[in-house]
N, CA and C of each residue as an Amber inpcrd file, in Angstrom:
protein
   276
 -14.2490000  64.8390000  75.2190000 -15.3100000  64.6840000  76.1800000
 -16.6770000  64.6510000  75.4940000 -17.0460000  65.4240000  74.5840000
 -18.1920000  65.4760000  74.2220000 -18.5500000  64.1260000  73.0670000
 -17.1880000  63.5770000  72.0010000 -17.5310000  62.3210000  71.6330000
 -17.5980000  61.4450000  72.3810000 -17.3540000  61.3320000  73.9270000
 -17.6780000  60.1830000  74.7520000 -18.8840000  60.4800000  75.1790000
 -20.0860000  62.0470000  75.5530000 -21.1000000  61.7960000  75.9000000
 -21.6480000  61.5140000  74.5680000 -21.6640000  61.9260000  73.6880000
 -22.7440000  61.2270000  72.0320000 -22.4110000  59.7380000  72.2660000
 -21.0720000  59.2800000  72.2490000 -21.1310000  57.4910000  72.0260000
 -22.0090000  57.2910000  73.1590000 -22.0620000  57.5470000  74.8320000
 -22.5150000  56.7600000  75.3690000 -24.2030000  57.5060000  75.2830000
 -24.4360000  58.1880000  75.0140000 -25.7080000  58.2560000  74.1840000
 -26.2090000  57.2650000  73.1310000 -25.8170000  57.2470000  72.6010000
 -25.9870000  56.4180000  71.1500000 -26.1960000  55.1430000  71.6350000
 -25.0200000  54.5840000  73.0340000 -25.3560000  53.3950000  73.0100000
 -26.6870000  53.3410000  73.9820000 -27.3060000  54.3870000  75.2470000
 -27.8770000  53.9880000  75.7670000 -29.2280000  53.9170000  74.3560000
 -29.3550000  54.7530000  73.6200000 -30.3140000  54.8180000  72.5010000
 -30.3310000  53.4270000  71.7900000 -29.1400000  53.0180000  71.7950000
 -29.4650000  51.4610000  70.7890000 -29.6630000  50.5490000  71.7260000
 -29.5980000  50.7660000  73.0600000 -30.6390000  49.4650000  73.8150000
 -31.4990000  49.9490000  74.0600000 -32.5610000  50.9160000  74.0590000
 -33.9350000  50.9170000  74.1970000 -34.5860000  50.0190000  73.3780000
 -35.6730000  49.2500000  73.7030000 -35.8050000  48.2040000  73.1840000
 -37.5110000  48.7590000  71.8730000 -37.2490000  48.2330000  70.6210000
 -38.6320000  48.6820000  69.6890000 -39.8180000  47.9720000  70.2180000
 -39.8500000  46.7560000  70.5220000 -40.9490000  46.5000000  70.7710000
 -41.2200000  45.5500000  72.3010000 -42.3220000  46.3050000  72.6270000
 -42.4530000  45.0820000  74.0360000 -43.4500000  44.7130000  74.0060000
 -43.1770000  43.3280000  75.1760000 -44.0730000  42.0200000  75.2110000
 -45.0570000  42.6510000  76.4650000 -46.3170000  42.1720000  76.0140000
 -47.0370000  41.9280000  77.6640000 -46.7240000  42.6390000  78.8410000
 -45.5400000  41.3190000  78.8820000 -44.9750000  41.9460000  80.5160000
 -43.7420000  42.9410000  81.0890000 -42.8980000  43.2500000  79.9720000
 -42.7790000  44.7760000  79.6450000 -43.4100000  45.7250000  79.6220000
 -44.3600000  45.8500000  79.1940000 -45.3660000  46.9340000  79.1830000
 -46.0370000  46.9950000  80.3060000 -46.2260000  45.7860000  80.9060000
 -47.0410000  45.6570000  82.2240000 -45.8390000  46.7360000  83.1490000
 -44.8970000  46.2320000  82.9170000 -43.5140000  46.9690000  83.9510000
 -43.3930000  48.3720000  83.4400000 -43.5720000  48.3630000  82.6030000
 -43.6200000  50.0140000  81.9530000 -44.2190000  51.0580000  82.2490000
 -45.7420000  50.6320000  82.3790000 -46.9800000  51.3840000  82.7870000
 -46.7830000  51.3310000  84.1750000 -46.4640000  49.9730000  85.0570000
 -47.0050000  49.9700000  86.2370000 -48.3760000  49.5090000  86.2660000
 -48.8410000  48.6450000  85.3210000 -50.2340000  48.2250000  85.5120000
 -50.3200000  47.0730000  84.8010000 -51.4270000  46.3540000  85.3850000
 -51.6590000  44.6170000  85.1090000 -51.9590000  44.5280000  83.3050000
 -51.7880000  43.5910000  83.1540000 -52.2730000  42.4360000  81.4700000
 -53.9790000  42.7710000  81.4470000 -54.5980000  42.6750000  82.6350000
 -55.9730000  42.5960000  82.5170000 -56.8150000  44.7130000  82.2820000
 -56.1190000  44.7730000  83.0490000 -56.0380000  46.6750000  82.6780000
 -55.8540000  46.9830000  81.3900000 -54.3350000  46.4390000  80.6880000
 -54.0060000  46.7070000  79.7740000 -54.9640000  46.4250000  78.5500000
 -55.6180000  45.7310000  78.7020000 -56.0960000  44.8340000  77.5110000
 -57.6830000  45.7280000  77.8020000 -58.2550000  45.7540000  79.0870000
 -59.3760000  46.1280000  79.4300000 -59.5960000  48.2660000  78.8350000
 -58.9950000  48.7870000  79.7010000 -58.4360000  50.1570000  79.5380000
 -57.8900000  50.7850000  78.0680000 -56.8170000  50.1470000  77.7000000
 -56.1280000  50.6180000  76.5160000 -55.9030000  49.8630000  75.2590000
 -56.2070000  49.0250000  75.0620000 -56.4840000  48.0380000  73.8190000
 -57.9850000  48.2940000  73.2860000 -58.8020000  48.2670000  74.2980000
 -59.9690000  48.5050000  74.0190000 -60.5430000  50.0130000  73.4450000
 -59.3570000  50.7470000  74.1720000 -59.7300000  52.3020000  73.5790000
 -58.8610000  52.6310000  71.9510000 -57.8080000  51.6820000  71.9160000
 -57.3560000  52.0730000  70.6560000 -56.0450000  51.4980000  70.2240000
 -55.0390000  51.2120000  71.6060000 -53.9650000  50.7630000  71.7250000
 -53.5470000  49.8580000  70.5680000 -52.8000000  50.1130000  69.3980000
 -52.3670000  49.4570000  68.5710000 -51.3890000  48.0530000  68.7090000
 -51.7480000  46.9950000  68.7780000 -50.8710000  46.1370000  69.0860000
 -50.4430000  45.4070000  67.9480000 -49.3010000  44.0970000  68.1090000
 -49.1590000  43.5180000  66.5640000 -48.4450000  42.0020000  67.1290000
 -49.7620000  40.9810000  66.5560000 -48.9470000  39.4890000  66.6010000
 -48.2310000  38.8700000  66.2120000 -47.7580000  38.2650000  67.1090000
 -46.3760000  37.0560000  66.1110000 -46.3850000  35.8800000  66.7850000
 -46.9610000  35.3140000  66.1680000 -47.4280000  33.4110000  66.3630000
 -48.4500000  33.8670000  67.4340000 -47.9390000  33.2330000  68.8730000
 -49.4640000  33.6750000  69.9210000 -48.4490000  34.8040000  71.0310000
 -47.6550000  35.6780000  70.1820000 -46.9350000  36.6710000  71.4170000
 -47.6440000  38.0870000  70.3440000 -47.8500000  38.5680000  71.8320000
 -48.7280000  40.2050000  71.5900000 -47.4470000  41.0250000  71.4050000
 -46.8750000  41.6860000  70.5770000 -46.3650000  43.1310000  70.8670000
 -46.1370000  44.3410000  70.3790000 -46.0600000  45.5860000  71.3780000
 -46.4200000  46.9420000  71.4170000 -45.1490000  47.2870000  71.0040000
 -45.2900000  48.1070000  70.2920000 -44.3670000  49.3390000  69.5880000
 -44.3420000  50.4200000  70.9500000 -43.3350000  50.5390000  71.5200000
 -42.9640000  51.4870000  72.7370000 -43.4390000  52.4970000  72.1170000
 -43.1450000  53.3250000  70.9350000 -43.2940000  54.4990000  70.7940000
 -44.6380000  54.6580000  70.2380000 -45.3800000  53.7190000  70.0180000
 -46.9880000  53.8040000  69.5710000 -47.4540000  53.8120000  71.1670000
 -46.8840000  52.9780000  71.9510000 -47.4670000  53.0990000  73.3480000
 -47.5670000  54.6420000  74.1400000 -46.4310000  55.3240000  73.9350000
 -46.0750000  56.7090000  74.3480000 -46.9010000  57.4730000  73.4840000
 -46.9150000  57.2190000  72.3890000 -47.9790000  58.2390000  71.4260000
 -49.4570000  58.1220000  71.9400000 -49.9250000  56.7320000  72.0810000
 -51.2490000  56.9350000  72.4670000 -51.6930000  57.3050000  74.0360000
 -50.7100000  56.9810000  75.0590000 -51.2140000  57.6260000  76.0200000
 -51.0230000  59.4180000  76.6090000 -49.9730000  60.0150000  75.3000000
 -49.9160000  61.0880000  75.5740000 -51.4640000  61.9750000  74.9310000
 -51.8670000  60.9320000  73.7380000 -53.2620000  61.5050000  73.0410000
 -54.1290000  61.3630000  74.0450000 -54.3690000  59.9590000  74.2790000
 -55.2990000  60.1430000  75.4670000 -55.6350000  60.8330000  76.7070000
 -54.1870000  60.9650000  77.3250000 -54.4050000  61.5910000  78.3250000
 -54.5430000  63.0100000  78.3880000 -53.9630000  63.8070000  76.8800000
 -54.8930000  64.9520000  76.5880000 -56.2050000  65.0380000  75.9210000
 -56.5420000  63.8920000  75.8940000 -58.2550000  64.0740000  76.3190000
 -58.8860000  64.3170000  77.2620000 -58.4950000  63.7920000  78.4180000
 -59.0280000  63.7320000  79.4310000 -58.9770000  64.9040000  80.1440000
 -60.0760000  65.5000000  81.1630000 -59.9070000  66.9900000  81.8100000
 -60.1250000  66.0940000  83.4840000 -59.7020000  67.1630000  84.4110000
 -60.2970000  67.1020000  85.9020000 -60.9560000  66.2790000  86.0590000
 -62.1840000  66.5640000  85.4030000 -63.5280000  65.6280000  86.4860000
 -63.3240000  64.5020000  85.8130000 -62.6800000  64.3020000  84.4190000
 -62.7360000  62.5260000  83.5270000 -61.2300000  62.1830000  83.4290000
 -60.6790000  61.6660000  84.3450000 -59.3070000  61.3410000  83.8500000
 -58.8550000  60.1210000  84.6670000 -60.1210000  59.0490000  85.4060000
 -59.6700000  58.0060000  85.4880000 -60.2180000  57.0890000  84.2580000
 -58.6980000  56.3630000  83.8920000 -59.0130000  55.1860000  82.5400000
 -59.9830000  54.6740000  82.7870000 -60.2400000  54.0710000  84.2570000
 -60.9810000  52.9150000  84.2230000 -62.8270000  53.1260000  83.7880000
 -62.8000000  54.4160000  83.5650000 -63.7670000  54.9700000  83.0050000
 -64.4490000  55.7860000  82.0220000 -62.8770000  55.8050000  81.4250000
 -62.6380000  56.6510000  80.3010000 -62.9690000  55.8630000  78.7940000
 -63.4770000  56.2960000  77.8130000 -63.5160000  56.4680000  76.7350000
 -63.3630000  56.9880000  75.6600000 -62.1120000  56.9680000  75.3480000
 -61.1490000  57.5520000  74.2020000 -62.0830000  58.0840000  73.1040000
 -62.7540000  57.4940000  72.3360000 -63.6150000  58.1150000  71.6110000
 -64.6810000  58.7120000  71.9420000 -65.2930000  58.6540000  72.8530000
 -66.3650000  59.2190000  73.3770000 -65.8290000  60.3580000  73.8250000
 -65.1980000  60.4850000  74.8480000 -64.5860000  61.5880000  75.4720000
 -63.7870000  62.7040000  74.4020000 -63.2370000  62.5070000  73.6360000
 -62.5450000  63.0450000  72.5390000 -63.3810000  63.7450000  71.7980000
 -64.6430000  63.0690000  71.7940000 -65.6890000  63.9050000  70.2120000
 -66.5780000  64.9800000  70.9730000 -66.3850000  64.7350000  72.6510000
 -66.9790000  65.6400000  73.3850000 -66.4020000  66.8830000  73.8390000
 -65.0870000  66.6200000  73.8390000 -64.3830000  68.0250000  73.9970000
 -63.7810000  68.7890000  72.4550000 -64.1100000  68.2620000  71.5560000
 -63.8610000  68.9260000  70.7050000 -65.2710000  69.2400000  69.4610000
């Protein structure tokens, strides 16, 4: 029993996918291409090209919004107004 939950572990682990496009990420977050690019590219979001396709490293995506969003306190924690560096050099 327990080598059948590790295999089917393992396999759900080897389809998580390394990198997503655009509109993966759009489905991921729950939020538009124009957000994405506006909000989190602009604050730091590491992305990486190949020919004219954009894509995000899932786990750079999860890393930076867990940083960010422990930046943010109560009164500053909508993106659409947030500034990753600004906000960051102010609480610390």
């Amino acid at each position: 029993m327990l080598e059948k939950a590790i295999n089917e572990r393992v396999d759900e682990i080897a389809k998580q996918k390394y990198f997503l496009t655009y509109v993966e990420l759009s489905r991921y977050l729950n939020i538009s291409k124009p957000i994405i690019e506006d909000r989190l590219i602009k604050n730091g979001l590491k992305y990486y090209k190949v020919g004219s396709k954009y894509l995000f490293k899932k786990v750079e995506v999860d890393d930076f919004l867990d940083d960010i969003t422990a930046c943010m306190n109560a009164t500053n924690n909508d993106l659409k107004f947030f500034n990753k560096l600004k906000q960051c050099a102010e609480n610390y």
